[in-house]
Short mmCIF file of C-alpha atoms in Angstrom, two decimals:
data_model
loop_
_atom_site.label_atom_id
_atom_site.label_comp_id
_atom_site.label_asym_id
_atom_site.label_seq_id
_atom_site.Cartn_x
_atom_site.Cartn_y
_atom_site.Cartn_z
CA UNK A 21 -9.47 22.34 -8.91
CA UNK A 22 -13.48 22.50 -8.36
CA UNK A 23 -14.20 20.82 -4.85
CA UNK A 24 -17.48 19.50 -3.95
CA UNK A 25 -18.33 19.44 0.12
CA UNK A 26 -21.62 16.63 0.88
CA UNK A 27 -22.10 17.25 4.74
CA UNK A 28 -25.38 17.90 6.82
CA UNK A 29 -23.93 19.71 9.48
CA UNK A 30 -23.46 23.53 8.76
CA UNK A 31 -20.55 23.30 11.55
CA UNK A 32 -18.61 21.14 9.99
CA UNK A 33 -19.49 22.41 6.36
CA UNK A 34 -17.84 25.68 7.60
CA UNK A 35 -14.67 23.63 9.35
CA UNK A 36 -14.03 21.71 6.05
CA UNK A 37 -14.20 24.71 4.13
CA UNK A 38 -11.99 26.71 6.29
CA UNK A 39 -9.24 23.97 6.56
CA UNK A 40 -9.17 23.37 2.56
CA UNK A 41 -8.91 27.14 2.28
CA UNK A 42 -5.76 27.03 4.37
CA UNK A 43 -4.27 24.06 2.91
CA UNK A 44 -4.74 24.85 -0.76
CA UNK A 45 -6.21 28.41 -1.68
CA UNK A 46 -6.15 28.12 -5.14
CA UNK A 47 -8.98 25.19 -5.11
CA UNK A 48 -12.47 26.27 -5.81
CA UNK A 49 -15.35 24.96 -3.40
CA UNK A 50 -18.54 24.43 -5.98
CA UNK A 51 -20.86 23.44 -3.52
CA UNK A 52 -21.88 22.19 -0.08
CA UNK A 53 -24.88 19.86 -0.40
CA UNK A 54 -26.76 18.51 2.93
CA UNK A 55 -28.91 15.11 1.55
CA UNK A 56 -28.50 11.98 -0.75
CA UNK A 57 -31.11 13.67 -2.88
CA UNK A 58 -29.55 16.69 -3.57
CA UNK A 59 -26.18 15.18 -4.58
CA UNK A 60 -27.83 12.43 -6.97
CA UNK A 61 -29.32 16.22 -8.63
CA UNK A 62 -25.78 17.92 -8.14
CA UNK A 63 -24.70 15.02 -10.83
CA UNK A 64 -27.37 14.69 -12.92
CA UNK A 65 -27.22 18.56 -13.92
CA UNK A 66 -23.90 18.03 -15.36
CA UNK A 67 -21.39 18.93 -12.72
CA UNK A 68 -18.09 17.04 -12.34
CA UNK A 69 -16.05 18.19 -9.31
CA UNK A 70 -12.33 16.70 -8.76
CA UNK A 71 -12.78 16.14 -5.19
CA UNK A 72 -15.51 15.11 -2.92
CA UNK A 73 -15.85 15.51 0.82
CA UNK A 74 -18.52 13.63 1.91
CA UNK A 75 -19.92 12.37 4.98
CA UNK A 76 -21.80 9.09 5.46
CA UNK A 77 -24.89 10.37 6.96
CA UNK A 78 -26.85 12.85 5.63
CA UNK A 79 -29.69 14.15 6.59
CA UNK A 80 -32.67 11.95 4.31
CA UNK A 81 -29.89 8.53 4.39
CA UNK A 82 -26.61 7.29 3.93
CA UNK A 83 -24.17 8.96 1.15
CA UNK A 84 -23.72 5.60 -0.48
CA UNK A 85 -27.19 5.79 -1.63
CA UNK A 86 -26.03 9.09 -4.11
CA UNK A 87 -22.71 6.88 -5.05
CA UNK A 88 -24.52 4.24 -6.08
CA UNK A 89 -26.92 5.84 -8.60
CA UNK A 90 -24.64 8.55 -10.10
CA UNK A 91 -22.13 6.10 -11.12
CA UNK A 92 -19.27 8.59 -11.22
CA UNK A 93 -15.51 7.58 -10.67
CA UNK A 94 -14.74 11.43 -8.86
CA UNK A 95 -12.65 9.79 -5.85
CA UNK A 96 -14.01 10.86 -2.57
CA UNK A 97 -12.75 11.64 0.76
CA UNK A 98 -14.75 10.58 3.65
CA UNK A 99 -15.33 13.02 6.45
CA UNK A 100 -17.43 10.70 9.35
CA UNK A 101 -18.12 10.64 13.00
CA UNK A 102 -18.46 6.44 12.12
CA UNK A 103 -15.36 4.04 11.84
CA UNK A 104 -17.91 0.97 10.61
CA UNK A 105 -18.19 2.41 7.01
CA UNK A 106 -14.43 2.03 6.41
CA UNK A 107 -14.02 -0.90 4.51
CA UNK A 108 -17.39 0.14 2.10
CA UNK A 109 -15.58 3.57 1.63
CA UNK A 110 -12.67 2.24 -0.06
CA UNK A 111 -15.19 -0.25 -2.02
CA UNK A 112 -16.80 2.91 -3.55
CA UNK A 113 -13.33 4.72 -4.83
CA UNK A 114 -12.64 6.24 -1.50
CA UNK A 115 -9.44 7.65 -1.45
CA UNK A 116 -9.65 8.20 2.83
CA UNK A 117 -11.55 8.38 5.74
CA UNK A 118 -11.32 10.82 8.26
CA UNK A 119 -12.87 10.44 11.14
CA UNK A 120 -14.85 13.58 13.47
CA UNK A 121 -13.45 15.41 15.33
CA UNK A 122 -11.83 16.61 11.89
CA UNK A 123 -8.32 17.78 12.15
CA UNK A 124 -6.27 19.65 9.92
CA UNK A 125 -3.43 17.37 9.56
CA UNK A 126 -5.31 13.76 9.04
CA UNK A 127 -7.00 16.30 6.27
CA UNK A 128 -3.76 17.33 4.57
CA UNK A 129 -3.05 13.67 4.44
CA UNK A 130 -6.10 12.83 2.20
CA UNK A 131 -5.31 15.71 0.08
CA UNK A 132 -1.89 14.70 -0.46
CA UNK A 133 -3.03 11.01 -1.26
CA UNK A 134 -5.35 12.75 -4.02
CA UNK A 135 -2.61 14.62 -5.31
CA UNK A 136 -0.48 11.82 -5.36
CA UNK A 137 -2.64 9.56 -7.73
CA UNK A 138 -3.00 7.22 -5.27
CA UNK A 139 -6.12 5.35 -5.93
CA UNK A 140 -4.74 1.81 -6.97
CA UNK A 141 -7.54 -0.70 -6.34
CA UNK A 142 -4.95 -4.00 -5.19
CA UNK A 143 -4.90 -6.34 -1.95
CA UNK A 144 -1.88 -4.20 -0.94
CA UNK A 145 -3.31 -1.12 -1.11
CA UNK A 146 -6.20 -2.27 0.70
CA UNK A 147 -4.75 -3.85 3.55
CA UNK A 148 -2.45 -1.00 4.09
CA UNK A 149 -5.63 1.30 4.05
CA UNK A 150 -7.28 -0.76 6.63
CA UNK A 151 -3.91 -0.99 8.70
CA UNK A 152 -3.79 3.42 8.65
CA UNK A 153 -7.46 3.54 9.44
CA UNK A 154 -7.14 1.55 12.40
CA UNK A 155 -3.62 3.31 13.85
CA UNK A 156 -5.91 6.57 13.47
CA UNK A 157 -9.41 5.91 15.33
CA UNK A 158 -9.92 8.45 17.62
CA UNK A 159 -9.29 7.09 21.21
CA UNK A 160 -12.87 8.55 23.00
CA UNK A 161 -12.87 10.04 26.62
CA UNK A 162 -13.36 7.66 29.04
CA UNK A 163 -13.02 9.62 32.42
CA UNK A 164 -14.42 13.06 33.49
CA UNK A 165 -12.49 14.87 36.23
CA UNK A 166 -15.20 16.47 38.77
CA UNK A 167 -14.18 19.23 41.18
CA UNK A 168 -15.57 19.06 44.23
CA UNK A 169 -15.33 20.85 47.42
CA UNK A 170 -12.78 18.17 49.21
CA UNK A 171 -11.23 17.29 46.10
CA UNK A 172 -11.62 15.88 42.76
CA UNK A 173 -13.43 13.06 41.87
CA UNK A 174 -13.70 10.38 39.01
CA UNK A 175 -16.68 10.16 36.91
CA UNK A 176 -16.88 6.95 34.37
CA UNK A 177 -17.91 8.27 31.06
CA UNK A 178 -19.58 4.75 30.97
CA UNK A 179 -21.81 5.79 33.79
CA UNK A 180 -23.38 8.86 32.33
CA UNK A 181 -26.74 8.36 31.07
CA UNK A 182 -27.51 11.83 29.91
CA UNK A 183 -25.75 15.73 29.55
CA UNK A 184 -27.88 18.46 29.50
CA UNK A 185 -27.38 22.10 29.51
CA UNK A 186 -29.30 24.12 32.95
CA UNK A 187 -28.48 28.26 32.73
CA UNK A 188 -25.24 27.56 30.89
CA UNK A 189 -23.96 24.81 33.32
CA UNK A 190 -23.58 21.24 31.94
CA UNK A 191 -24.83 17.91 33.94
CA UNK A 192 -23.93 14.90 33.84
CA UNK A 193 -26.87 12.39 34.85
CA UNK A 194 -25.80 9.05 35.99
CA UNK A 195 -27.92 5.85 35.52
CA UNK A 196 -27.84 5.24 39.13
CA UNK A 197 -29.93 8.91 39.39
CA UNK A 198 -26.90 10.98 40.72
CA UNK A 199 -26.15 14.39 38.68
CA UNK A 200 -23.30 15.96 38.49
CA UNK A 201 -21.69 19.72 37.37
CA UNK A 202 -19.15 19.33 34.84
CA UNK A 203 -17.05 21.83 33.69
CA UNK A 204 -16.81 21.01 29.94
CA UNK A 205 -19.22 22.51 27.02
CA UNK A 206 -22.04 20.17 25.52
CA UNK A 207 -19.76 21.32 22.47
CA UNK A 208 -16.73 19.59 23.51
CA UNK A 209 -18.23 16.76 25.10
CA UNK A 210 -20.21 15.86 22.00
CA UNK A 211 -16.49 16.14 20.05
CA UNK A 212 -14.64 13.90 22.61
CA UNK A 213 -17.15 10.83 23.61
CA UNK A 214 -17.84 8.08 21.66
CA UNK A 215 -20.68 8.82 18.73
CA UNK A 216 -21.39 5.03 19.26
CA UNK A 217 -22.83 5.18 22.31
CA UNK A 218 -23.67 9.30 22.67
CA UNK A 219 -26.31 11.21 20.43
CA UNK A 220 -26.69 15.16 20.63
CA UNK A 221 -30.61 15.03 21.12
CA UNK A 222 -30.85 18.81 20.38
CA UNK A 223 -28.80 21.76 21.77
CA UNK A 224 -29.11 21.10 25.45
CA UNK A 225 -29.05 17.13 25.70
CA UNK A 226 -27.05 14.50 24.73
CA UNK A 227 -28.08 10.77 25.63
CA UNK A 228 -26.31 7.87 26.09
CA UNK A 229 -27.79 4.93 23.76
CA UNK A 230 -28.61 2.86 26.80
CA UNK A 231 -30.53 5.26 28.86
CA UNK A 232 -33.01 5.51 25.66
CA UNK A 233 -36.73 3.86 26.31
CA UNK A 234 -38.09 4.29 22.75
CA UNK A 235 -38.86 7.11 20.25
CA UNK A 236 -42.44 8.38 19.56
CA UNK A 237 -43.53 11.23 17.35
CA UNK A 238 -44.68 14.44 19.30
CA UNK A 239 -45.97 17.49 16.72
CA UNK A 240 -44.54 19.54 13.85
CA UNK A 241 -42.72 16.53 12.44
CA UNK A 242 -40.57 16.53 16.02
CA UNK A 243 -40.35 13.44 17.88
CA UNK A 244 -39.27 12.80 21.61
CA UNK A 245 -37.09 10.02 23.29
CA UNK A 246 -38.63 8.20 26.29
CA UNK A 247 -35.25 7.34 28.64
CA UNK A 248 -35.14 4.73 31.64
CA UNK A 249 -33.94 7.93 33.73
CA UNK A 250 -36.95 8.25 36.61
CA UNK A 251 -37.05 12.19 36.74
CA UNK A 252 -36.12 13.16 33.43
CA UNK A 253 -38.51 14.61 31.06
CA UNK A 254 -38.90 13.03 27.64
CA UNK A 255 -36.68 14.85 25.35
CA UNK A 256 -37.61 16.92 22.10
CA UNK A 257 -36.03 16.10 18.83
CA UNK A 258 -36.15 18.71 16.34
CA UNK A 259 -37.30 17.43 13.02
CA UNK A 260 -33.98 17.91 11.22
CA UNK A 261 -32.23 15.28 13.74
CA UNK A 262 -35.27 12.45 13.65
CA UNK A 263 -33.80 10.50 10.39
CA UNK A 264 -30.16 10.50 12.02
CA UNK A 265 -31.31 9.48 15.39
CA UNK A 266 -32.82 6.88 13.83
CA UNK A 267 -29.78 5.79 11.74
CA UNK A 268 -28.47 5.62 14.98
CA UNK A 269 -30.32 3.55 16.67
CA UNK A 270 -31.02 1.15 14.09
CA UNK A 271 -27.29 -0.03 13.84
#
């Protein structure tokens, strides 16, 4: 069984290849491609993999850009921090569509569904797809717990404008100008709020969509984000992240 992997994130390249090791060792992994452009070359030299794990944004546009042009019925598996792309997913021969944090059981469920055959194009099918998708979105973090000195106390994931990483300690920034330790990775955070309204700027920030101003270039194809925050600095986006904060933004 040749598998192809289409996901810009090295991270999760290595997470999806690790978890299909485990689940079925005996599949070969053919490639792991990062942008529309090289998947739309992946086809046109001649390969035809069984499987496809794909994500929906890559890093020079959306994967549906490759589907469209190579015109090949390989069923895919979608691997996504995005729930809107569901419905379009299924259009394209999607076979599931698992969303980030990836797990290894949701993923054992879209193998099993390939294995199965299961790709029957019907109203049935379809509404049951939509009905599974919906009983599995990820339900985000809402609340951080804060320890203080006289207690602990409540912080509204709504509230938080911007996390950024200080010496190894994490803060939360409120829009009302407060900050805040919190005693969670910029790591885990990024995994358990909602990719709807937080973007990882770069290593040490992550910005709610609200708290951002507007986007202007800076140098060495890197770009900044202007936020409504008084004394934060305007943030650096490394040139690798620039098309998928813009993605973002323009949704």
């Amino acid at each position: 069984m040749k598998i192809l992997i289409v996901e810009d994130e090295i991270p999760a390249q290595r997470l999806l290849v690790q978890y299909i090791n485990q689940l079925r060792p005996a599949w070969e992994i053919d490639d792991c491609l990062q942008s529309v452009e090289e998947t739309i070359e992946y086809f046109q030299n001649g390969h035809e993999p069984d499987l496809v794990f794909v994500d929906v944004q890559l890093t020079d546009g959306l994967s549906f850009e490759a589907i469209d042009k190579i015109q090949h019925d390989v069923p895919l598996i979608f691997v996504t921090a995005f729930d809107e792309y569901a419905v379009r997913a299924f259009q394209v021969n999607g076979l599931d569509y698992i969303l980030k944090p990836l797990d290894i059981n949701e993923l054992e469920k879209g193998v099993e569904k390939f294995e199965q055959s299961q790709i029957v194009v019907d109203r049935g099918l379809f509404q049951d797809f939509l009905v599974d998708f919906q009983q599995r979105k990820k339900a985000y973090r809402k609340r951080l717990l804060l320890n203080q000195v006289d207690g602990i106390e409540v912080l509204m994931v709504e509230d938080v404008a911007l996390f950024s990483v200080e010496d190894r300690q994490v803060y939360a920034h409120t829009f009302m100008g407060k900050v805040f330790k919190v005693d969670f990775r910029l790591d885990k955070l990024e995994e358990d709020l909602d990719p709807e309204l937080f973007f990882r700027v770069n290593r040490q920030q992550m910005i709610h969509v609200e708290a951002i101003k507007k986007l202007e270039p800076y140098f060495s194809g890197k770009w900044v984000v202007k936020t409504n925050l008084k004394e934060v600095a305007p943030l650096v986006i490394p040139k690798d992240k620039v098309v998928k904060i813009k993605q973002w933004l323009d949704r």
